[in-house]
Amino acid sequence: MNVHVTKTVPIEFIQVVKAYCKVRKGGKSAGIDNESWNDFDKNVEGNLYVIWNRLASGSYHPQAVREVEIPKKDGKMRKLGIPTLRDRIAQQVVKDYMEKKIDQLFHENSYGYRPMKSAHQAIEQVRQNCYKHDWVIDMDISKFFDEINHELMLKAVAYVIKDKWVLMYVKRWLEMPIQKQDGTLQPKAGKGTPQGGVISPLLANLYLHYAFDMWLTKHYPQASFVRYADDIVVHCNSKTKAEEVLEAIKQRLTEVKLQIKEEKTRIAYCKDYRRNAKYEVVKFEFLGFSYQPRARKSNRDGKSFKAFTAEISQSNQKKIKAVIREAKVWSNTTLEATDIANQFNAKLRGWINYYGKYSKVCLRNVLKMIDQKLIKWLRNKYKTSFSKSVEKLKMMKQEQPKMFYHWEAGYW
């Protein structure tokens, strides 16, 4: 292959190949050009060469982003922007380059979409902070990805990375218009980065690094915080300080062209056996977990006490039960139990690996629905009684204890 390119941008072909390998493992949704991975892979080397050629010569221009909507917890719709496969690869190249230079600048309590950081680490840090601080600001930024100000975003990029070509490409991606579902193109009007773009989480972290993390650390060093992308909790030692910090945060967000979502922002009290003041809000949610007072037994003497702990939230329990309940396999008695296991095991592994860290007992109660549905399915399949179906399920567990992942993991 001829690899002679007039290079004005220091990007090597191998960087594009590595970016492709990363992006290829992710989402399959096509962009506005309807190109699928199967289409792209028919001439993968040639297609990657074209992307590299254009990136390295500074002539790469992205296409518009395809808008899709997915339901949110509150029943409203969340808008995602799906770039083309080629744009996702190109974004990954620049993201990898930027990340190596700027990730070490980020605050240690910023956990979202960062190398060597995880949601579980963020959840554990919140748990530890709740032991140390009595009060929590549970805050929600309104339409964060839609409201990121381009001028401030580019100012932050230019400040941390001196390569002008990086700024050029980030600017082009920020300015990509949105193709609405009716086919019309909507310009960006100086704000927003598509939630669905490969580079968007890194840009979001950079924006909030200066807009929030460094600002809070400078002005309120006694307050602790944990941030996972735009999901933020702030811990304070008193209700008065929490109220003061929350008002200051609102003012700060206004300065950086953002705002609090008032109906989803609250101050909560970490009530437990040591902390018994009267306050109506004693619960908050973070990354799918609910932090609230719960009865626990002491390992020392077995006595019950009140602890402020994390468990899978009620809303996520309902989501999992809905997935189990609405699966089409339960109405198909021509299947075998192994077919049903194959349908659920990937989901079960994901639920258990994520929520099981702090919610084993609670999650076990949720996953009992699988066995309950299996008993009903066995009754229909074999035209037998409830008690005989229960016995058959027990035999299945004894004979094939690894058939379902939750059996293997001890969640039954």
PDB file of C-alpha atoms in Angstrom, residues 16-287:
ATOM      1  CA  VAL A  16      -5.924   4.753  13.288  1.00  0.00           C
ATOM      2  CA  VAL A  17      -5.746   0.935  13.355  1.00  0.00           C
ATOM      3  CA  LYS A  18      -5.704   0.918  17.175  1.00  0.00           C
ATOM      4  CA  ALA A  19      -8.610   3.371  17.276  1.00  0.00           C
ATOM      5  CA  TYR A  20     -10.596   1.145  14.917  1.00  0.00           C
ATOM      6  CA  CYS A  21      -9.988  -1.890  17.161  1.00  0.00           C
ATOM      7  CA  LYS A  22     -11.374   0.031  20.165  1.00  0.00           C
ATOM      8  CA  VAL A  23     -14.401   1.500  18.410  1.00  0.00           C
ATOM      9  CA  ARG A  24     -15.219  -1.792  16.637  1.00  0.00           C
ATOM     10  CA  LYS A  25     -16.008  -3.356  20.045  1.00  0.00           C
ATOM     11  CA  GLY A  26     -18.573  -0.661  20.835  1.00  0.00           C
ATOM     12  CA  GLY A  27     -21.933   0.357  19.418  1.00  0.00           C
ATOM     13  CA  LYS A  28     -23.195  -1.007  16.111  1.00  0.00           C
ATOM     14  CA  SER A  29     -25.602   1.821  15.250  1.00  0.00           C
ATOM     15  CA  ALA A  30     -24.884   3.447  11.905  1.00  0.00           C
ATOM     16  CA  GLY A  31     -24.625   7.187  11.365  1.00  0.00           C
ATOM     17  CA  ILE A  32     -26.368   9.299   8.728  1.00  0.00           C
ATOM     18  CA  ASP A  33     -24.541   7.431   5.924  1.00  0.00           C
ATOM     19  CA  ASN A  34     -26.077   4.083   7.048  1.00  0.00           C
ATOM     20  CA  GLU A  35     -22.657   2.406   6.767  1.00  0.00           C
ATOM     21  CA  SER A  36     -22.541  -0.728   8.939  1.00  0.00           C
ATOM     22  CA  TRP A  37     -19.483  -2.468  10.322  1.00  0.00           C
ATOM     23  CA  ASN A  38     -20.034  -5.275   7.797  1.00  0.00           C
ATOM     24  CA  ASP A  39     -19.896  -2.688   4.995  1.00  0.00           C
ATOM     25  CA  PHE A  40     -16.813  -1.017   6.455  1.00  0.00           C
ATOM     26  CA  ASP A  41     -14.959  -4.299   7.010  1.00  0.00           C
ATOM     27  CA  LYS A  42     -15.276  -5.354   3.364  1.00  0.00           C
ATOM     28  CA  ASN A  43     -12.342  -3.032   2.658  1.00  0.00           C
ATOM     29  CA  VAL A  44     -11.133  -2.339   6.181  1.00  0.00           C
ATOM     30  CA  GLU A  45      -7.505  -1.541   5.321  1.00  0.00           C
ATOM     31  CA  GLY A  46      -8.450   0.790   2.493  1.00  0.00           C
ATOM     32  CA  ASN A  47     -11.073   2.558   4.583  1.00  0.00           C
ATOM     33  CA  LEU A  48      -8.642   3.048   7.478  1.00  0.00           C
ATOM     34  CA  TYR A  49      -6.068   4.391   5.043  1.00  0.00           C
ATOM     35  CA  VAL A  50      -8.554   6.999   3.773  1.00  0.00           C
ATOM     36  CA  ILE A  51      -9.323   8.098   7.352  1.00  0.00           C
ATOM     37  CA  TRP A  52      -5.603   8.318   8.171  1.00  0.00           C
ATOM     38  CA  ASN A  53      -4.802  10.163   4.926  1.00  0.00           C
ATOM     39  CA  ARG A  54      -7.410  12.824   5.661  1.00  0.00           C
ATOM     40  CA  LEU A  55      -6.611  13.134   9.374  1.00  0.00           C
ATOM     41  CA  ALA A  56      -2.871  13.414   8.746  1.00  0.00           C
ATOM     42  CA  SER A  57      -3.286  16.020   6.007  1.00  0.00           C
ATOM     43  CA  GLY A  58      -5.694  18.160   8.058  1.00  0.00           C
ATOM     44  CA  SER A  59      -8.470  17.634   5.512  1.00  0.00           C
ATOM     45  CA  TYR A  60     -10.757  15.442   7.618  1.00  0.00           C
ATOM     46  CA  HIS A  61     -14.261  16.892   7.903  1.00  0.00           C
ATOM     47  CA  PRO A  62     -16.934  15.035   9.896  1.00  0.00           C
ATOM     48  CA  GLN A  63     -20.488  14.405   8.762  1.00  0.00           C
ATOM     49  CA  ALA A  64     -23.617  15.439  10.642  1.00  0.00           C
ATOM     50  CA  VAL A  65     -24.661  13.437  13.713  1.00  0.00           C
ATOM     51  CA  ARG A  66     -27.798  11.273  13.576  1.00  0.00           C
ATOM     52  CA  GLU A  67     -30.174  11.998  16.460  1.00  0.00           C
ATOM     53  CA  VAL A  68     -31.898   9.128  18.270  1.00  0.00           C
ATOM     54  CA  GLU A  69     -34.026   9.177  21.403  1.00  0.00           C
ATOM     55  CA  ILE A  70     -33.989   6.721  24.296  1.00  0.00           C
ATOM     56  CA  PRO A  71     -36.359   6.732  27.314  1.00  0.00           C
ATOM     57  CA  LYS A  72     -35.163   8.160  30.654  1.00  0.00           C
ATOM     58  CA  LYS A  73     -36.196   7.096  34.159  1.00  0.00           C
ATOM     59  CA  ASP A  74     -38.676   9.959  34.439  1.00  0.00           C
ATOM     60  CA  GLY A  75     -40.489   8.947  31.251  1.00  0.00           C
ATOM     61  CA  LYS A  76     -38.943  11.714  29.164  1.00  0.00           C
ATOM     62  CA  MET A  77     -36.616  11.046  26.251  1.00  0.00           C
ATOM     63  CA  ARG A  78     -32.831  11.436  26.202  1.00  0.00           C
ATOM     64  CA  LYS A  79     -31.353  12.591  22.907  1.00  0.00           C
ATOM     65  CA  LEU A  80     -28.219  10.832  21.717  1.00  0.00           C
ATOM     66  CA  GLY A  81     -26.061  11.846  18.769  1.00  0.00           C
ATOM     67  CA  ILE A  82     -24.697   8.956  16.685  1.00  0.00           C
ATOM     68  CA  PRO A  83     -21.676   9.894  14.515  1.00  0.00           C
ATOM     69  CA  THR A  84     -20.772   7.799  11.472  1.00  0.00           C
ATOM     70  CA  LEU A  85     -18.433   4.856  12.032  1.00  0.00           C
ATOM     71  CA  ARG A  86     -15.618   6.770  10.322  1.00  0.00           C
ATOM     72  CA  ASP A  87     -16.148   9.789  12.552  1.00  0.00           C
ATOM     73  CA  ARG A  88     -16.084   7.532  15.617  1.00  0.00           C
ATOM     74  CA  ILE A  89     -12.724   6.106  14.535  1.00  0.00           C
ATOM     75  CA  ALA A  90     -11.325   9.580  13.860  1.00  0.00           C
ATOM     76  CA  GLN A  91     -12.580  10.841  17.214  1.00  0.00           C
ATOM     77  CA  GLN A  92     -10.963   7.865  18.962  1.00  0.00           C
ATOM     78  CA  VAL A  93      -7.592   8.738  17.380  1.00  0.00           C
ATOM     79  CA  VAL A  94      -7.724  12.295  18.724  1.00  0.00           C
ATOM     80  CA  LYS A  95      -9.207  11.197  22.058  1.00  0.00           C
ATOM     81  CA  ASP A  96      -6.308   8.772  22.615  1.00  0.00           C
ATOM     82  CA  TYR A  97      -3.801  11.519  21.768  1.00  0.00           C
ATOM     83  CA  MET A  98      -5.470  14.050  24.093  1.00  0.00           C
ATOM     84  CA  GLU A  99      -6.006  11.598  26.950  1.00  0.00           C
ATOM     85  CA  LYS A 100      -2.305  10.769  27.221  1.00  0.00           C
ATOM     86  CA  LYS A 101      -1.549  14.451  27.662  1.00  0.00           C
ATOM     87  CA  ILE A 102      -4.344  15.624  29.960  1.00  0.00           C
ATOM     88  CA  ASP A 103      -5.721  12.737  32.025  1.00  0.00           C
ATOM     89  CA  GLN A 104      -3.073  13.223  34.714  1.00  0.00           C
ATOM     90  CA  LEU A 105      -4.330  16.796  35.174  1.00  0.00           C
ATOM     91  CA  PHE A 106      -7.770  15.670  36.284  1.00  0.00           C
ATOM     92  CA  HIS A 107      -8.869  15.567  39.924  1.00  0.00           C
ATOM     93  CA  GLU A 108      -8.524  12.244  41.749  1.00  0.00           C
ATOM     94  CA  ASN A 109     -12.258  12.336  42.566  1.00  0.00           C
ATOM     95  CA  SER A 110     -13.251  12.480  38.903  1.00  0.00           C
ATOM     96  CA  TYR A 111     -14.015   8.857  38.002  1.00  0.00           C
ATOM     97  CA  GLY A 112     -16.070   8.800  34.802  1.00  0.00           C
ATOM     98  CA  TYR A 113     -14.631   7.521  31.527  1.00  0.00           C
ATOM     99  CA  ARG A 114     -11.033   7.638  32.638  1.00  0.00           C
ATOM    100  CA  PRO A 115      -8.238   5.050  32.366  1.00  0.00           C
ATOM    101  CA  MET A 116      -7.829   3.020  35.590  1.00  0.00           C
ATOM    102  CA  LYS A 117     -10.995   4.562  37.082  1.00  0.00           C
ATOM    103  CA  SER A 118     -14.369   2.893  37.524  1.00  0.00           C
ATOM    104  CA  ALA A 119     -17.960   3.413  38.646  1.00  0.00           C
ATOM    105  CA  HIS A 120     -17.340   1.013  41.563  1.00  0.00           C
ATOM    106  CA  GLN A 121     -14.478   3.204  42.782  1.00  0.00           C
ATOM    107  CA  ALA A 122     -16.772   6.244  42.665  1.00  0.00           C
ATOM    108  CA  ILE A 123     -19.540   4.380  44.523  1.00  0.00           C
ATOM    109  CA  GLU A 124     -17.086   3.258  47.213  1.00  0.00           C
ATOM    110  CA  GLN A 125     -15.689   6.782  47.617  1.00  0.00           C
ATOM    111  CA  VAL A 126     -19.201   8.140  48.133  1.00  0.00           C
ATOM    112  CA  ARG A 127     -19.790   5.411  50.718  1.00  0.00           C
ATOM    113  CA  GLN A 128     -16.614   6.376  52.589  1.00  0.00           C
ATOM    114  CA  ASN A 129     -17.480  10.073  52.414  1.00  0.00           C
ATOM    115  CA  CYS A 130     -20.895   9.361  53.934  1.00  0.00           C
ATOM    116  CA  TYR A 131     -19.144   7.937  57.028  1.00  0.00           C
ATOM    117  CA  LYS A 132     -17.092  11.123  57.413  1.00  0.00           C
ATOM    118  CA  HIS A 133     -19.622  13.811  56.491  1.00  0.00           C
ATOM    119  CA  ASP A 134     -23.198  14.191  57.754  1.00  0.00           C
ATOM    120  CA  TRP A 135     -24.657  16.030  54.767  1.00  0.00           C
ATOM    121  CA  VAL A 136     -24.769  15.455  51.015  1.00  0.00           C
ATOM    122  CA  ILE A 137     -25.627  17.673  48.063  1.00  0.00           C
ATOM    123  CA  ASP A 138     -27.138  15.390  45.432  1.00  0.00           C
ATOM    124  CA  MET A 139     -26.986  17.561  42.320  1.00  0.00           C
ATOM    125  CA  ASP A 140     -28.102  17.239  38.743  1.00  0.00           C
ATOM    126  CA  ILE A 141     -26.883  19.481  35.917  1.00  0.00           C
ATOM    127  CA  SER A 142     -29.651  20.279  33.458  1.00  0.00           C
ATOM    128  CA  LYS A 143     -28.998  18.994  29.893  1.00  0.00           C
ATOM    129  CA  PHE A 144     -25.244  19.064  30.466  1.00  0.00           C
ATOM    130  CA  PHE A 145     -24.035  17.613  27.143  1.00  0.00           C
ATOM    131  CA  ASP A 146     -26.492  19.801  25.220  1.00  0.00           C
ATOM    132  CA  GLU A 147     -25.408  22.977  27.019  1.00  0.00           C
ATOM    133  CA  ILE A 148     -21.577  22.740  26.946  1.00  0.00           C
ATOM    134  CA  ASN A 149     -20.460  26.150  25.691  1.00  0.00           C
ATOM    135  CA  HIS A 150     -18.201  25.872  22.643  1.00  0.00           C
ATOM    136  CA  GLU A 151     -16.198  29.013  23.358  1.00  0.00           C
ATOM    137  CA  LEU A 152     -15.353  27.900  26.896  1.00  0.00           C
ATOM    138  CA  MET A 153     -14.735  24.321  25.734  1.00  0.00           C
ATOM    139  CA  LEU A 154     -12.251  25.390  23.055  1.00  0.00           C
ATOM    140  CA  LYS A 155     -10.582  27.747  25.526  1.00  0.00           C
ATOM    141  CA  ALA A 156      -9.998  24.786  27.878  1.00  0.00           C
ATOM    142  CA  VAL A 157      -8.656  22.598  25.043  1.00  0.00           C
ATOM    143  CA  ALA A 158      -6.270  25.338  23.890  1.00  0.00           C
ATOM    144  CA  TYR A 159      -5.064  25.832  27.464  1.00  0.00           C
ATOM    145  CA  VAL A 160      -4.095  22.193  28.089  1.00  0.00           C
ATOM    146  CA  ILE A 161      -3.000  21.140  24.576  1.00  0.00           C
ATOM    147  CA  LYS A 162      -0.810  23.364  22.422  1.00  0.00           C
ATOM    148  CA  ASP A 163      -1.210  21.344  19.197  1.00  0.00           C
ATOM    149  CA  LYS A 164      -3.317  23.530  16.922  1.00  0.00           C
ATOM    150  CA  TRP A 165      -4.521  20.543  14.879  1.00  0.00           C
ATOM    151  CA  VAL A 166      -6.197  19.101  17.999  1.00  0.00           C
ATOM    152  CA  LEU A 167      -8.132  22.330  18.510  1.00  0.00           C
ATOM    153  CA  MET A 168      -9.040  22.330  14.797  1.00  0.00           C
ATOM    154  CA  TYR A 169     -10.556  18.849  14.928  1.00  0.00           C
ATOM    155  CA  VAL A 170     -12.312  19.382  18.269  1.00  0.00           C
ATOM    156  CA  LYS A 171     -13.863  22.546  16.824  1.00  0.00           C
ATOM    157  CA  ARG A 172     -15.091  20.648  13.770  1.00  0.00           C
ATOM    158  CA  TRP A 173     -16.656  17.925  15.911  1.00  0.00           C
ATOM    159  CA  LEU A 174     -18.322  20.442  18.219  1.00  0.00           C
ATOM    160  CA  GLU A 175     -19.823  22.216  15.223  1.00  0.00           C
ATOM    161  CA  MET A 176     -21.233  19.095  13.523  1.00  0.00           C
ATOM    162  CA  PRO A 177     -24.938  19.730  12.875  1.00  0.00           C
ATOM    163  CA  ILE A 178     -27.597  17.324  14.164  1.00  0.00           C
ATOM    164  CA  GLN A 179     -29.748  15.422  11.692  1.00  0.00           C
ATOM    165  CA  LYS A 180     -33.204  15.285  13.263  1.00  0.00           C
ATOM    166  CA  GLN A 181     -35.444  12.249  12.862  1.00  0.00           C
ATOM    167  CA  ASP A 182     -37.382  13.998  10.088  1.00  0.00           C
ATOM    168  CA  GLY A 183     -34.126  14.456   8.122  1.00  0.00           C
ATOM    169  CA  THR A 184     -33.664  18.186   8.738  1.00  0.00           C
ATOM    170  CA  LEU A 185     -30.287  19.516   9.876  1.00  0.00           C
ATOM    171  CA  GLN A 186     -30.087  21.536  13.075  1.00  0.00           C
ATOM    172  CA  PRO A 187     -27.009  23.731  13.612  1.00  0.00           C
ATOM    173  CA  LYS A 188     -25.301  23.697  17.010  1.00  0.00           C
ATOM    174  CA  ALA A 189     -25.611  27.437  17.752  1.00  0.00           C
ATOM    175  CA  GLY A 190     -22.431  27.533  19.811  1.00  0.00           C
ATOM    176  CA  LYS A 191     -23.239  24.862  22.371  1.00  0.00           C
ATOM    177  CA  GLY A 192     -23.495  21.119  22.898  1.00  0.00           C
ATOM    178  CA  THR A 193     -21.465  18.003  22.202  1.00  0.00           C
ATOM    179  CA  PRO A 194     -23.317  14.825  21.154  1.00  0.00           C
ATOM    180  CA  GLN A 195     -23.954  12.360  23.949  1.00  0.00           C
ATOM    181  CA  GLY A 196     -22.890   9.346  21.949  1.00  0.00           C
ATOM    182  CA  GLY A 197     -19.763  10.842  20.420  1.00  0.00           C
ATOM    183  CA  VAL A 198     -16.524   8.997  21.242  1.00  0.00           C
ATOM    184  CA  ILE A 199     -14.691  12.163  22.261  1.00  0.00           C
ATOM    185  CA  SER A 200     -17.609  13.724  24.181  1.00  0.00           C
ATOM    186  CA  PRO A 201     -16.868  12.122  27.608  1.00  0.00           C
ATOM    187  CA  LEU A 202     -13.267  13.388  27.537  1.00  0.00           C
ATOM    188  CA  LEU A 203     -14.411  16.877  26.560  1.00  0.00           C
ATOM    189  CA  ALA A 204     -17.056  16.744  29.311  1.00  0.00           C
ATOM    190  CA  ASN A 205     -14.399  15.830  31.878  1.00  0.00           C
ATOM    191  CA  LEU A 206     -12.165  18.679  30.713  1.00  0.00           C
ATOM    192  CA  TYR A 207     -15.043  21.169  30.840  1.00  0.00           C
ATOM    193  CA  LEU A 208     -16.091  20.190  34.364  1.00  0.00           C
ATOM    194  CA  HIS A 209     -12.471  19.967  35.528  1.00  0.00           C
ATOM    195  CA  TYR A 210     -12.267  23.752  35.304  1.00  0.00           C
ATOM    196  CA  ALA A 211     -15.953  24.584  35.656  1.00  0.00           C
ATOM    197  CA  PHE A 212     -16.438  22.548  38.829  1.00  0.00           C
ATOM    198  CA  ASP A 213     -13.619  20.343  40.210  1.00  0.00           C
ATOM    199  CA  MET A 214     -10.857  22.927  40.504  1.00  0.00           C
ATOM    200  CA  TRP A 215     -13.285  25.688  41.474  1.00  0.00           C
ATOM    201  CA  LEU A 216     -14.777  23.660  44.368  1.00  0.00           C
ATOM    202  CA  THR A 217     -11.341  22.508  45.543  1.00  0.00           C
ATOM    203  CA  LYS A 218     -10.117  26.113  45.615  1.00  0.00           C
ATOM    204  CA  HIS A 219     -13.134  27.798  47.232  1.00  0.00           C
ATOM    205  CA  TYR A 220     -14.466  24.995  49.475  1.00  0.00           C
ATOM    206  CA  PRO A 221     -11.514  22.751  50.362  1.00  0.00           C
ATOM    207  CA  GLN A 222     -13.362  21.283  53.393  1.00  0.00           C
ATOM    208  CA  ALA A 223     -16.109  19.879  51.137  1.00  0.00           C
ATOM    209  CA  SER A 224     -15.498  16.505  49.505  1.00  0.00           C
ATOM    210  CA  PHE A 225     -16.961  15.548  46.150  1.00  0.00           C
ATOM    211  CA  VAL A 226     -17.237  12.596  43.797  1.00  0.00           C
ATOM    212  CA  ARG A 227     -17.899  13.122  40.113  1.00  0.00           C
ATOM    213  CA  TYR A 228     -18.689  10.560  37.430  1.00  0.00           C
ATOM    214  CA  ALA A 229     -19.008  12.599  34.208  1.00  0.00           C
ATOM    215  CA  ASP A 230     -21.862  14.995  35.041  1.00  0.00           C
ATOM    216  CA  ASP A 231     -23.195  12.914  37.952  1.00  0.00           C
ATOM    217  CA  ILE A 232     -21.954  14.721  41.097  1.00  0.00           C
ATOM    218  CA  VAL A 233     -22.361  14.464  44.867  1.00  0.00           C
ATOM    219  CA  VAL A 234     -20.790  16.908  47.331  1.00  0.00           C
ATOM    220  CA  HIS A 235     -20.279  16.067  51.029  1.00  0.00           C
ATOM    221  CA  CYS A 236     -20.367  18.715  53.788  1.00  0.00           C
ATOM    222  CA  ASN A 237     -20.064  18.687  57.580  1.00  0.00           C
ATOM    223  CA  SER A 238     -23.156  20.770  58.350  1.00  0.00           C
ATOM    224  CA  LYS A 239     -26.526  21.645  56.859  1.00  0.00           C
ATOM    225  CA  THR A 240     -25.594  25.328  56.876  1.00  0.00           C
ATOM    226  CA  LYS A 241     -22.405  24.661  54.914  1.00  0.00           C
ATOM    227  CA  ALA A 242     -24.278  22.404  52.477  1.00  0.00           C
ATOM    228  CA  GLU A 243     -26.803  25.181  51.795  1.00  0.00           C
ATOM    229  CA  GLU A 244     -23.999  27.707  51.324  1.00  0.00           C
ATOM    230  CA  VAL A 245     -22.061  25.442  48.956  1.00  0.00           C
ATOM    231  CA  LEU A 246     -25.170  24.611  46.924  1.00  0.00           C
ATOM    232  CA  GLU A 247     -25.956  28.296  46.382  1.00  0.00           C
ATOM    233  CA  ALA A 248     -22.331  28.923  45.366  1.00  0.00           C
ATOM    234  CA  ILE A 249     -22.456  25.994  42.930  1.00  0.00           C
ATOM    235  CA  LYS A 250     -25.581  27.404  41.294  1.00  0.00           C
ATOM    236  CA  GLN A 251     -23.817  30.736  40.818  1.00  0.00           C
ATOM    237  CA  ARG A 252     -20.679  29.057  39.489  1.00  0.00           C
ATOM    238  CA  LEU A 253     -22.626  26.979  36.970  1.00  0.00           C
ATOM    239  CA  THR A 254     -24.332  30.125  35.697  1.00  0.00           C
ATOM    240  CA  GLU A 255     -20.880  31.619  35.080  1.00  0.00           C
ATOM    241  CA  VAL A 256     -19.909  28.609  32.930  1.00  0.00           C
ATOM    242  CA  LYS A 257     -23.215  28.615  30.984  1.00  0.00           C
ATOM    243  CA  LEU A 258     -24.785  25.687  32.866  1.00  0.00           C
ATOM    244  CA  GLN A 259     -27.538  25.352  35.436  1.00  0.00           C
ATOM    245  CA  ILE A 260     -28.780  23.052  38.176  1.00  0.00           C
ATOM    246  CA  LYS A 261     -31.863  20.928  37.554  1.00  0.00           C
ATOM    247  CA  GLU A 262     -33.771  22.129  40.612  1.00  0.00           C
ATOM    248  CA  GLU A 263     -36.303  19.275  40.817  1.00  0.00           C
ATOM    249  CA  LYS A 264     -33.519  16.673  40.921  1.00  0.00           C
ATOM    250  CA  THR A 265     -31.136  18.516  43.255  1.00  0.00           C
ATOM    251  CA  ARG A 266     -31.442  18.108  47.010  1.00  0.00           C
ATOM    252  CA  ILE A 267     -29.594  18.157  50.306  1.00  0.00           C
ATOM    253  CA  ALA A 268     -29.751  14.832  52.159  1.00  0.00           C
ATOM    254  CA  TYR A 269     -28.847  13.839  55.722  1.00  0.00           C
ATOM    255  CA  CYS A 270     -26.733  10.701  56.250  1.00  0.00           C
ATOM    256  CA  LYS A 271     -28.812   9.333  59.120  1.00  0.00           C
ATOM    257  CA  ASP A 272     -27.529   6.312  61.046  1.00  0.00           C
ATOM    258  CA  TYR A 273     -27.102   5.048  64.638  1.00  0.00           C
ATOM    259  CA  ARG A 274     -24.756   7.963  65.419  1.00  0.00           C
ATOM    260  CA  ARG A 275     -26.658  10.702  63.576  1.00  0.00           C
ATOM    261  CA  ASN A 276     -30.256  11.115  64.669  1.00  0.00           C
ATOM    262  CA  ALA A 277     -31.226  14.707  63.861  1.00  0.00           C
ATOM    263  CA  LYS A 278     -34.643  15.189  62.285  1.00  0.00           C
ATOM    264  CA  TYR A 279     -34.513  15.920  58.560  1.00  0.00           C
ATOM    265  CA  GLU A 280     -36.996  14.794  55.927  1.00  0.00           C
ATOM    266  CA  VAL A 281     -34.515  13.812  53.182  1.00  0.00           C
ATOM    267  CA  VAL A 282     -32.343  10.887  54.295  1.00  0.00           C
ATOM    268  CA  LYS A 283     -31.750   9.267  50.923  1.00  0.00           C
ATOM    269  CA  PHE A 284     -30.000   9.987  47.618  1.00  0.00           C
ATOM    270  CA  GLU A 285     -29.071   8.020  44.504  1.00  0.00           C
ATOM    271  CA  PHE A 286     -25.776   7.763  42.667  1.00  0.00           C
ATOM    272  CA  LEU A 287     -24.867   5.565  39.683  1.00  0.00           C
TER     273      LEU A 287
END
